[in-house]
Amino acid sequence: MVEPIKLTTRSERKDLIQDAHYNTFLLRAEDVIIDLLTDSGTSAMSSDAWGALMRGDESYAGARSWFRFRDTVKDIFGFEQVIPTHQGRAAEHILFGVMVKPGQIVPNNTHFDTTRGNIDFVGGQPIDLPCAEADDLDSRFPFKGNMDTAALEKLVAEHGPENIPVIMVTVTNNSGGGQPVSMANIREISRIAKAAGIPFYIDACRFAENSHFIKHREEGYADVAPIDIAREMFSYADGCTMSAKKDSFANIGGFLCTNDASLAHQERNILIMTEGFPTYGGLAGRDLEAIAVGLRETLDENYLDYRLLSTRYVVERLVDAGIPVMAPAGGHAVYLDARRFLPHIEPLQYPGQALSVELYLEAGIRTAEIGTVMFGLDPHTGEEAPARLDLLRLAIPRRVYTQSHMDYVLEAINQVWERRESLRGMKIVEAPQFLRHFTAHFEYV
Ligand code: F0G
């Protein structure tokens, strides 16, 4: 299936981005030439997945599509209980609603904004424990997504297992630059969690990409198939949350897994109230079918080779041109280091946002800031401070763009790099208290 790309001129884009208040989330998709806003729900489905859609069994309870979905999830993820949800954040909402009490702490390598938001929502405290190498954007450490396990042990000793209802790790580490987590790190987190009697969950959105990184970067896995690496990763955990909009090519969907039958019972009670009957969650039978097909395809080695190599292709061209970018390449996205790209724009004038606007003006490319706009405001105190990093994420939908599209993106980045000193900072003129990046209005300072 193909989609037309509407070409716009620079002067049209000048008006379009102004009308969108300089926020790429507020643009119309048809006014975007290359859409790198997210890899979530934007991937291309295969002929097999489209074929499977047609046999969706829409029975309210016990549909054939449910059993196909459940058996596939069990085969790959290995957990006993499978709970379908309409997307990843619904799985998080149910999990934390059941497990987390006000004041309790939930550590992660780096929480994605929806996990953070859902923990905040029930009064818990999300804590990020990235490894030391994660802060150095140039370090070639192969597993910069790892959790700092010494810090985790310290946290458990200081607060006690009774105040930590669940330990999570996100593979790959999306908010930390799409970097992978090693099997050794997962094993060590599992050991610490078991010793303390704390359940250990994996945020599994990009589990196939993480498995392939383990295959290529960790000793002992070169000859192991990605599906077996995935099975080993999940064997160390007590459960997982998953967004099928990432590593299973679906436009919608997700699930929650656990080995704890009594917990699953409580989770299904909430599911029935908020998502749907336990054999469809928030999904149509046809979605369950597409996900079951996508979960197999995402573990195909040829696909995974192509996926990781095509992201690396972009990162390596940028490194060669001396353009500041997070390296080594992650799986689903390229992260420009906006703070070093635009050193004359201070963090509180949002260099990531300025770069995002400029890439749209230059070539109609839509990207998302991951920096001070997204993380700089404390919603409870109203105080603003620079985020740890100011990144601009170019997320790459799966099986959508070709190398020629990516060459166009590289050309545009190079052109903006040439005249980077002419870029100006931005200010926020209107924004909500929570998750402001989605709807904030900006102007140039
Ligand atoms: N966890 C991670 C690591 C994610 O990247 C996302 C979504 C979610 C959970 C939530 O899943 O969207 O199905 O509710 N990430 C998208 C992104 C939105 O653009 O990175 P969801």
GROMACS .gro file of C-alpha atoms and ligand atoms in nm:
model
  466
    1MET     CA    1   0.000   0.000   0.000
    2VAL     CA    2   0.130   0.348  -0.077
    3GLU     CA    3   0.036   0.695   0.039
    4PRO     CA    4   0.079   1.017  -0.154
    5ILE     CA    5   0.320   1.278  -0.022
    6LYS     CA    6   0.200   1.632  -0.077
    7LEU     CA    7   0.488   1.868  -0.145
    8THR     CA    8   0.471   2.213   0.009
    9THR     CA    9   0.687   2.518  -0.054
   10ARG     CA   10   0.896   2.694   0.206
   11SER     CA   11   0.666   2.997   0.205
   12GLU     CA   12   0.360   2.774   0.257
   13ARG     CA   13   0.536   2.600   0.545
   14LYS     CA   14   0.614   2.935   0.703
   15ASP     CA   15   0.241   3.004   0.732
   16LEU     CA   16   0.153   2.645   0.828
   17ILE     CA   17   0.396   2.626   1.120
   18GLN     CA   18   0.294   2.972   1.238
   19ASP     CA   19  -0.072   2.862   1.232
   20ALA     CA   20   0.036   2.554   1.435
   21HIS     CA   21   0.191   2.790   1.695
   22TYR     CA   22   0.537   2.649   1.616
   23ASN     CA   23   0.438   2.312   1.764
   24THR     CA   24   0.480   2.018   1.525
   25PHE     CA   25   0.207   1.821   1.708
   26LEU     CA   26  -0.042   2.085   1.592
   27LEU     CA   27   0.034   2.048   1.220
   28ARG     CA   28  -0.198   1.859   0.986
   29ALA     CA   29  -0.037   1.532   0.876
   30GLU     CA   30  -0.106   1.614   0.510
   31ASP     CA   31   0.112   1.923   0.540
   32VAL     CA   32   0.412   1.707   0.640
   33ILE     CA   33   0.649   1.566   0.376
   34ILE     CA   34   0.845   1.317   0.592
   35ASP     CA   35   0.677   1.233   0.923
   36LEU     CA   36   0.928   1.136   1.192
   37LEU     CA   37   0.710   1.242   1.486
   38THR     CA   38   0.683   0.885   1.617
   39ASP     CA   39   0.732   0.519   1.528
   40SER     CA   40   0.413   0.438   1.721
   41GLY     CA   41   0.120   0.304   1.518
   42THR     CA   42   0.276   0.448   1.201
   43SER     CA   43   0.448   0.136   1.069
   44ALA     CA   44   0.345  -0.040   0.746
   45MET     CA   45   0.159  -0.368   0.786
   46SER     CA   46   0.241  -0.662   0.560
   47SER     CA   47   0.015  -0.844   0.313
   48ASP     CA   48  -0.006  -1.124   0.573
   49ALA     CA   49  -0.124  -0.884   0.844
   50TRP     CA   50  -0.381  -0.728   0.609
   51GLY     CA   51  -0.497  -1.078   0.515
   52ALA     CA   52  -0.530  -1.170   0.882
   53LEU     CA   53  -0.745  -0.860   0.942
   54MET     CA   54  -1.005  -1.006   0.710
   55ARG     CA   55  -1.052  -1.314   0.925
   56GLY     CA   56  -1.106  -1.116   1.246
   57ASP     CA   57  -1.359  -1.298   1.464
   58GLU     CA   58  -1.564  -1.025   1.630
   59SER     CA   59  -1.745  -1.250   1.879
   60TYR     CA   60  -1.780  -1.067   2.209
   61ALA     CA   61  -1.635  -1.354   2.415
   62GLY     CA   62  -1.392  -1.633   2.337
   63ALA     CA   63  -1.331  -1.532   1.974
   64ARG     CA   64  -1.094  -1.738   1.758
   65SER     CA   65  -0.885  -1.423   1.711
   66TRP     CA   66  -0.833  -1.397   2.086
   67PHE     CA   67  -0.688  -1.748   2.108
   68ARG     CA   68  -0.455  -1.681   1.813
   69PHE     CA   69  -0.337  -1.361   1.983
   70ARG     CA   70  -0.303  -1.517   2.329
   71ASP     CA   71  -0.112  -1.820   2.205
   72THR     CA   72   0.134  -1.605   2.008
   73VAL     CA   73   0.198  -1.377   2.307
   74LYS     CA   74   0.247  -1.679   2.535
   75ASP     CA   75   0.484  -1.845   2.290
   76ILE     CA   76   0.714  -1.542   2.264
   77PHE     CA   77   0.678  -1.373   2.603
   78GLY     CA   78   0.625  -1.689   2.809
   79PHE     CA   79   0.397  -1.540   3.077
   80GLU     CA   80   0.098  -1.736   3.202
   81GLN     CA   81  -0.158  -1.455   3.208
   82VAL     CA   82  -0.224  -1.232   2.904
   83ILE     CA   83  -0.450  -0.926   2.927
   84PRO     CA   84  -0.524  -0.738   2.603
   85THR     CA   85  -0.550  -0.357   2.614
   86HIS     CA   86  -0.612  -0.086   2.355
   87GLN     CA   87  -0.254   0.040   2.383
   88GLY     CA   88   0.053   0.039   2.607
   89ARG     CA   89  -0.055   0.315   2.843
   90ALA     CA   90  -0.380   0.130   2.924
   91ALA     CA   91  -0.171  -0.168   3.038
   92GLU     CA   92   0.037   0.069   3.254
   93HIS     CA   93  -0.273   0.231   3.400
   94ILE     CA   94  -0.416  -0.106   3.507
   95LEU     CA   95  -0.083  -0.239   3.638
   96PHE     CA   96   0.001   0.064   3.852
   97GLY     CA   97  -0.360   0.101   3.966
   98VAL     CA   98  -0.340  -0.247   4.117
   99MET     CA   99   0.023  -0.251   4.236
  100VAL     CA  100   0.126   0.102   4.341
  101LYS     CA  101   0.009   0.280   4.660
  102PRO     CA  102   0.060   0.655   4.723
  103GLY     CA  103   0.417   0.738   4.819
  104GLN     CA  104   0.567   0.416   4.682
  105ILE     CA  105   0.865   0.422   4.447
  106VAL     CA  106   0.889   0.267   4.100
  107PRO     CA  107   1.243   0.256   3.955
  108ASN     CA  108   1.314   0.215   3.583
  109ASN     CA  109   1.620   0.268   3.359
  110THR     CA  110   1.424   0.568   3.224
  111HIS     CA  111   1.048   0.596   3.243
  112PHE     CA  112   0.867   0.686   2.923
  113ASP     CA  113   0.633   0.985   2.975
  114THR     CA  114   0.319   0.766   2.996
  115THR     CA  115   0.468   0.527   3.258
  116ARG     CA  116   0.583   0.829   3.456
  117GLY     CA  117   0.238   0.988   3.415
  118ASN     CA  118   0.050   0.675   3.522
  119ILE     CA  119   0.267   0.630   3.833
  120ASP     CA  120   0.222   0.999   3.923
  121PHE     CA  121  -0.152   0.956   3.871
  122VAL     CA  122  -0.181   0.698   4.152
  123GLY     CA  123   0.046   0.902   4.381
  124GLY     CA  124   0.360   0.693   4.329
  125GLN     CA  125   0.711   0.821   4.264
  126PRO     CA  126   0.874   0.728   3.932
  127ILE     CA  127   1.254   0.719   3.960
  128ASP     CA  128   1.504   0.696   3.672
  129LEU     CA  129   1.827   0.503   3.726
  130PRO     CA  130   2.013   0.524   3.391
  131CYS     CA  131   2.369   0.388   3.376
  132ALA     CA  132   2.654   0.641   3.391
  133GLU     CA  133   2.741   0.599   3.020
  134ALA     CA  134   2.390   0.718   2.921
  135ASP     CA  135   2.478   1.084   2.982
  136ASP     CA  136   2.779   1.082   2.750
  137LEU     CA  137   2.627   1.114   2.404
  138ASP     CA  138   2.960   1.028   2.238
  139SER     CA  139   3.048   0.720   2.444
  140ARG     CA  140   3.041   0.411   2.223
  141PHE     CA  141   2.932   0.188   2.514
  142PRO     CA  142   2.714  -0.078   2.347
  143PHE     CA  143   2.436  -0.087   2.608
  144LYS     CA  144   2.371   0.273   2.707
  145GLY     CA  145   2.010   0.176   2.789
  146ASN     CA  146   2.125  -0.023   3.094
  147MET     CA  147   2.003   0.048   3.443
  148ASP     CA  148   2.255   0.151   3.710
  149THR     CA  149   2.218  -0.166   3.918
  150ALA     CA  150   2.440  -0.039   4.202
  151ALA     CA  151   2.201   0.256   4.236
  152LEU     CA  152   1.907   0.012   4.231
  153GLU     CA  153   2.055  -0.194   4.517
  154LYS     CA  154   2.115   0.126   4.713
  155LEU     CA  155   1.757   0.241   4.652
  156VAL     CA  156   1.618  -0.094   4.770
  157ALA     CA  157   1.840  -0.089   5.083
  158GLU     CA  158   1.745   0.272   5.167
  159HIS     CA  159   1.370   0.253   5.111
  160GLY     CA  160   1.302  -0.116   5.175
  161PRO     CA  161   1.114  -0.359   4.951
  162GLU     CA  162   0.786  -0.265   5.121
  163ASN     CA  163   0.808   0.079   4.953
  164ILE     CA  164   0.899  -0.052   4.607
  165PRO     CA  165   0.603  -0.247   4.466
  166VAL     CA  166   0.762  -0.312   4.125
  167ILE     CA  167   1.094  -0.262   3.945
  168MET     CA  168   1.077  -0.190   3.571
  169VAL     CA  169   1.318  -0.179   3.282
  170THR     CA  170   1.234  -0.034   2.940
  171VAL     CA  171   1.369  -0.209   2.628
  172THR     CA  172   1.496  -0.030   2.432
  173ASN     CA  173   1.532   0.279   2.647
  174ASN     CA  174   1.319   0.525   2.449
  175SER     CA  175   1.350   0.839   2.667
  176GLY     CA  176   1.721   0.762   2.705
  177GLY     CA  177   1.794   0.776   2.332
  178GLY     CA  178   1.659   0.444   2.205
  179GLN     CA  179   1.961   0.261   2.344
  180PRO     CA  180   1.951  -0.114   2.420
  181VAL     CA  181   1.969  -0.297   2.752
  182SER     CA  182   2.202  -0.598   2.781
  183MET     CA  183   2.097  -0.947   2.888
  184ALA     CA  184   2.355  -0.926   3.169
  185ASN     CA  185   2.186  -0.610   3.299
  186ILE     CA  186   1.839  -0.769   3.283
  187ARG     CA  187   1.971  -1.074   3.467
  188GLU     CA  188   2.125  -0.855   3.739
  189ILE     CA  189   1.808  -0.647   3.786
  190SER     CA  190   1.615  -0.973   3.814
  191ARG     CA  191   1.859  -1.104   4.076
  192ILE     CA  192   1.824  -0.786   4.286
  193ALA     CA  193   1.445  -0.792   4.252
  194LYS     CA  194   1.418  -1.161   4.349
  195ALA     CA  195   1.649  -1.120   4.649
  196ALA     CA  196   1.428  -0.837   4.775
  197GLY     CA  197   1.102  -1.013   4.686
  198ILE     CA  198   0.997  -0.731   4.447
  199PRO     CA  199   0.820  -0.814   4.117
  200PHE     CA  200   1.022  -0.725   3.806
  201TYR     CA  201   0.844  -0.604   3.490
  202ILE     CA  202   0.972  -0.524   3.143
  203ASP     CA  203   0.828  -0.236   2.936
  204ALA     CA  204   0.858  -0.442   2.619
  205CYS     CA  205   0.759  -0.194   2.342
  206ARG     CA  206   1.076  -0.246   2.136
  207PHE     CA  207   1.171  -0.594   2.257
  208ALA     CA  208   1.261  -0.727   1.911
  209GLU     CA  209   1.503  -0.444   1.838
  210ASN     CA  210   1.657  -0.494   2.183
  211SER     CA  211   1.694  -0.868   2.116
  212HIS     CA  212   1.875  -0.799   1.790
  213PHE     CA  213   2.113  -0.557   1.959
  214ILE     CA  214   2.193  -0.831   2.214
  215LYS     CA  215   2.259  -1.071   1.927
  216HIS     CA  216   2.509  -0.834   1.768
  217ARG     CA  217   2.667  -0.667   2.068
  218GLU     CA  218   2.669  -0.915   2.358
  219GLU     CA  219   2.904  -1.209   2.381
  220GLY     CA  220   2.748  -1.551   2.346
  221TYR     CA  221   2.439  -1.450   2.145
  222ALA     CA  222   2.572  -1.427   1.787
  223ASP     CA  223   2.421  -1.764   1.695
  224VAL     CA  224   2.098  -1.734   1.893
  225ALA     CA  225   1.775  -1.647   1.707
  226PRO     CA  226   1.606  -1.319   1.812
  227ILE     CA  227   1.296  -1.509   1.930
  228ASP     CA  228   1.508  -1.716   2.170
  229ILE     CA  229   1.686  -1.404   2.296
  230ALA     CA  230   1.345  -1.247   2.357
  231ARG     CA  231   1.228  -1.559   2.541
  232GLU     CA  232   1.536  -1.549   2.763
  233MET     CA  233   1.486  -1.177   2.842
  234PHE     CA  234   1.127  -1.235   2.953
  235SER     CA  235   1.219  -1.549   3.148
  236TYR     CA  236   1.391  -1.324   3.404
  237ALA     CA  237   1.078  -1.111   3.458
  238ASP     CA  238   0.747  -1.154   3.641
  239GLY     CA  239   0.547  -0.969   3.379
  240CYS     CA  240   0.551  -0.705   3.108
  241THR     CA  241   0.361  -0.414   2.955
  242MET     CA  242   0.355  -0.384   2.576
  243SER     CA  243   0.246  -0.139   2.310
  244ALA     CA  244   0.173  -0.334   1.990
  245LYS     CA  245   0.205  -0.001   1.806
  246LYS     CA  246   0.583  -0.042   1.813
  247ASP     CA  247   0.744  -0.386   1.765
  248SER     CA  248   0.444  -0.557   1.605
  249PHE     CA  249   0.358  -0.305   1.332
  250ALA     CA  250  -0.003  -0.262   1.449
  251ASN     CA  251  -0.189   0.068   1.426
  252ILE     CA  252  -0.337   0.011   1.771
  253GLY     CA  253  -0.310  -0.242   2.055
  254GLY     CA  254  -0.118  -0.354   2.358
  255PHE     CA  255  -0.117  -0.601   2.644
  256LEU     CA  256  -0.023  -0.670   3.002
  257CYS     CA  257   0.128  -1.002   3.114
  258THR     CA  258   0.198  -1.158   3.451
  259ASN     CA  259   0.267  -1.496   3.610
  260ASP     CA  260   0.062  -1.403   3.917
  261ALA     CA  261  -0.293  -1.540   3.878
  262SER     CA  262  -0.444  -1.345   4.169
  263LEU     CA  263  -0.298  -1.019   4.040
  264ALA     CA  264  -0.435  -1.100   3.693
  265HIS     CA  265  -0.776  -1.154   3.850
  266GLN     CA  266  -0.773  -0.800   3.997
  267GLU     CA  267  -0.640  -0.658   3.670
  268ARG     CA  268  -0.918  -0.823   3.468
  269ASN     CA  269  -1.178  -0.670   3.701
  270ILE     CA  270  -1.049  -0.325   3.611
  271LEU     CA  271  -1.013  -0.426   3.246
  272ILE     CA  272  -1.382  -0.510   3.223
  273MET     CA  273  -1.473  -0.166   3.354
  274THR     CA  274  -1.233   0.041   3.144
  275GLU     CA  275  -1.126  -0.158   2.835
  276GLY     CA  276  -1.356  -0.452   2.768
  277PHE     CA  277  -1.416  -0.823   2.823
  278PRO     CA  278  -1.092  -1.016   2.898
  279THR     CA  279  -1.084  -1.187   2.557
  280TYR     CA  280  -1.069  -0.863   2.359
  281GLY     CA  281  -0.959  -0.582   2.595
  282GLY     CA  282  -0.995  -0.259   2.403
  283LEU     CA  283  -0.943  -0.426   2.067
  284ALA     CA  284  -1.142  -0.556   1.774
  285GLY     CA  285  -1.087  -0.920   1.672
  286ARG     CA  286  -0.917  -0.798   1.354
  287ASP     CA  287  -0.663  -0.600   1.561
  288LEU     CA  288  -0.582  -0.912   1.764
  289GLU     CA  289  -0.517  -1.096   1.436
  290ALA     CA  290  -0.288  -0.824   1.298
  291ILE     CA  291  -0.088  -0.814   1.621
  292ALA     CA  292  -0.045  -1.194   1.623
  293VAL     CA  293   0.104  -1.176   1.272
  294GLY     CA  294   0.315  -0.867   1.349
  295LEU     CA  295   0.471  -1.022   1.660
  296ARG     CA  296   0.617  -1.300   1.444
  297GLU     CA  297   0.732  -1.069   1.163
  298THR     CA  298   0.908  -0.830   1.398
  299LEU     CA  299   1.143  -1.112   1.504
  300ASP     CA  300   1.245  -1.193   1.145
  301GLU     CA  301   1.622  -1.153   1.121
  302ASN     CA  302   1.620  -1.003   0.773
  303TYR     CA  303   1.376  -0.738   0.884
  304LEU     CA  304   1.573  -0.665   1.202
  305ASP     CA  305   1.900  -0.638   1.008
  306TYR     CA  306   1.737  -0.389   0.771
  307ARG     CA  307   1.580  -0.197   1.060
  308LEU     CA  308   1.895  -0.149   1.267
  309LEU     CA  309   2.119  -0.091   0.965
  310SER     CA  310   1.893   0.177   0.820
  311THR     CA  311   1.895   0.373   1.146
  312ARG     CA  312   2.271   0.330   1.169
  313TYR     CA  313   2.309   0.457   0.812
  314VAL     CA  314   2.158   0.794   0.913
  315VAL     CA  315   2.356   0.822   1.238
  316GLU     CA  316   2.686   0.741   1.067
  317ARG     CA  317   2.634   1.001   0.794
  318LEU     CA  318   2.565   1.262   1.066
  319VAL     CA  319   2.872   1.160   1.267
  320ASP     CA  320   3.083   1.184   0.948
  321ALA     CA  321   2.953   1.538   0.891
  322GLY     CA  322   3.047   1.636   1.249
  323ILE     CA  323   2.682   1.695   1.343
  324PRO     CA  324   2.613   1.625   1.713
  325VAL     CA  325   2.398   1.313   1.744
  326MET     CA  326   2.351   1.038   2.001
  327ALA     CA  327   2.581   0.747   1.917
  328PRO     CA  328   2.604   0.459   1.871
  329ALA     CA  329   2.279   0.435   1.673
  330GLY     CA  330   1.971   0.310   1.858
  331GLY     CA  331   1.693   0.114   1.691
  332HIS     CA  332   1.382   0.321   1.630
  333ALA     CA  333   1.508   0.676   1.614
  334VAL     CA  334   1.790   0.921   1.555
  335TYR     CA  335   1.844   1.175   1.834
  336LEU     CA  336   2.011   1.503   1.742
  337ASP     CA  337   2.187   1.675   2.031
  338ALA     CA  338   2.013   2.012   2.002
  339ARG     CA  339   2.209   2.164   2.289
  340ARG     CA  340   2.537   2.117   2.105
  341PHE     CA  341   2.383   2.182   1.763
  342LEU     CA  342   2.267   2.526   1.882
  343PRO     CA  343   2.504   2.625   2.167
  344HIS     CA  344   2.401   2.992   2.134
  345ILE     CA  345   2.042   2.905   2.240
  346GLU     CA  346   2.015   2.847   2.612
  347PRO     CA  347   1.814   2.545   2.735
  348LEU     CA  348   1.528   2.762   2.864
  349GLN     CA  349   1.488   2.897   2.511
  350TYR     CA  350   1.434   2.539   2.390
  351PRO     CA  351   1.704   2.457   2.132
  352GLY     CA  352   1.524   2.128   2.051
  353GLN     CA  353   1.203   2.314   1.966
  354ALA     CA  354   1.392   2.570   1.756
  355LEU     CA  355   1.556   2.288   1.559
  356SER     CA  356   1.227   2.105   1.518
  357VAL     CA  357   1.062   2.417   1.370
  358GLU     CA  358   1.359   2.479   1.140
  359LEU     CA  359   1.360   2.123   0.999
  360TYR     CA  360   0.994   2.165   0.916
  361LEU     CA  361   1.058   2.500   0.746
  362GLU     CA  362   1.358   2.365   0.559
  363ALA     CA  363   1.208   2.044   0.423
  364GLY     CA  364   0.865   1.966   0.571
  365ILE     CA  365   1.012   1.711   0.814
  366ARG     CA  366   0.817   1.656   1.136
  367THR     CA  367   1.015   1.562   1.450
  368ALA     CA  368   0.963   1.581   1.826
  369GLU     CA  369   1.160   1.763   2.097
  370ILE     CA  370   1.270   1.547   2.389
  371GLY     CA  371   1.420   1.797   2.627
  372THR     CA  372   1.334   2.102   2.831
  373VAL     CA  373   0.990   2.150   2.670
  374MET     CA  374   0.897   1.790   2.755
  375PHE     CA  375   1.064   1.752   3.095
  376GLY     CA  376   1.164   2.102   3.213
  377LEU     CA  377   0.851   2.198   3.405
  378ASP     CA  378   0.773   2.055   3.748
  379PRO     CA  379   0.392   2.033   3.724
  380HIS     CA  380   0.352   2.043   4.102
  381THR     CA  381   0.572   2.347   4.186
  382GLY     CA  382   0.540   2.524   3.849
  383GLU     CA  383   0.917   2.573   3.845
  384GLU     CA  384   1.116   2.534   3.526
  385ALA     CA  385   1.474   2.410   3.490
  386PRO     CA  386   1.680   2.272   3.199
  387ALA     CA  387   1.621   1.900   3.133
  388ARG     CA  388   1.914   1.655   3.158
  389LEU     CA  389   1.950   1.667   2.777
  390ASP     CA  390   1.798   1.867   2.492
  391LEU     CA  391   1.739   1.618   2.214
  392LEU     CA  392   1.544   1.623   1.892
  393ARG     CA  393   1.402   1.280   1.807
  394LEU     CA  394   1.360   1.167   1.447
  395ALA     CA  395   1.155   0.851   1.500
  396ILE     CA  396   1.150   0.616   1.203
  397PRO     CA  397   0.826   0.431   1.124
  398ARG     CA  398   0.891   0.063   1.039
  399ARG     CA  399   0.897  -0.037   0.670
  400VAL     CA  400   0.766   0.303   0.555
  401TYR     CA  401   1.053   0.515   0.424
  402THR     CA  402   1.331   0.420   0.184
  403GLN     CA  403   1.696   0.519   0.183
  404SER     CA  404   1.612   0.795  -0.064
  405HIS     CA  405   1.370   0.950   0.187
  406MET     CA  406   1.641   0.931   0.452
  407ASP     CA  407   1.894   1.092   0.216
  408TYR     CA  408   1.649   1.379   0.178
  409VAL     CA  409   1.633   1.407   0.559
  410LEU     CA  410   2.014   1.406   0.582
  411GLU     CA  411   2.038   1.677   0.319
  412ALA     CA  412   1.793   1.894   0.513
  413ILE     CA  413   1.979   1.848   0.843
  414ASN     CA  414   2.305   1.940   0.669
  415GLN     CA  415   2.152   2.257   0.529
  416VAL     CA  416   2.023   2.366   0.869
  417TRP     CA  417   2.364   2.280   1.020
  418GLU     CA  418   2.533   2.515   0.767
  419ARG     CA  419   2.331   2.813   0.888
  420ARG     CA  420   2.277   2.704   1.250
  421GLU     CA  421   2.401   3.035   1.389
  422SER     CA  422   2.102   3.215   1.236
  423LEU     CA  423   1.849   3.012   1.437
  424ARG     CA  424   1.666   3.184   1.723
  425GLY     CA  425   1.536   3.051   2.054
  426MET     CA  426   1.169   3.003   2.137
  427LYS     CA  427   0.939   3.093   2.425
  428ILE     CA  428   0.616   2.934   2.544
  429VAL     CA  429   0.315   3.165   2.528
  430GLU     CA  430   0.048   2.916   2.636
  431ALA     CA  431   0.070   2.565   2.786
  432PRO     CA  432  -0.120   2.324   3.012
  433GLN     CA  433   0.023   2.205   3.345
  434PHE     CA  434   0.073   1.838   3.247
  435LEU     CA  435   0.236   1.696   2.931
  436ARG     CA  436   0.268   2.048   2.792
  437HIS     CA  437   0.473   1.950   2.485
  438PHE     CA  438   0.166   1.812   2.305
  439THR     CA  439  -0.031   2.136   2.297
  440ALA     CA  440   0.198   2.426   2.398
  441HIS     CA  441   0.200   2.740   2.181
  442PHE     CA  442   0.540   2.894   2.101
  443GLU     CA  443   0.681   3.214   1.955
  444TYR     CA  444   1.035   3.322   1.869
  445VAL     CA  445   1.213   3.514   2.145
  446F0G     N1  446   0.648   0.270   2.684
  446F0G     C1  447   0.735   0.318   2.592
  446F0G     C2  448   0.881   0.290   2.608
  446F0G     C3  449   0.687   0.393   2.484
  446F0G     O1  450   0.775   0.439   2.393
  446F0G     C4  451   0.548   0.419   2.471
  446F0G     C5  452   0.495   0.499   2.361
  446F0G     C6  453   0.463   0.364   2.568
  446F0G     C7  454   0.516   0.291   2.673
  446F0G     C8  455   0.313   0.385   2.563
  446F0G     O2  456   0.256   0.310   2.462
  446F0G     O3  457   0.158   0.479   2.303
  446F0G     O4  458   0.078   0.241   2.306
  446F0G     O5  459   0.022   0.393   2.493
  446F0G     N2  460   0.569   0.570   2.287
  446F0G     C9  461   0.530   0.649   2.170
  446F0G    C10  462   0.648   0.729   2.122
  446F0G    C11  463   0.407   0.730   2.187
  446F0G     O6  464   0.630   0.816   2.034
  446F0G     O7  465   0.761   0.704   2.166
  446F0G     P1  466   0.121   0.360   2.387
   0.00000   0.00000   0.00000
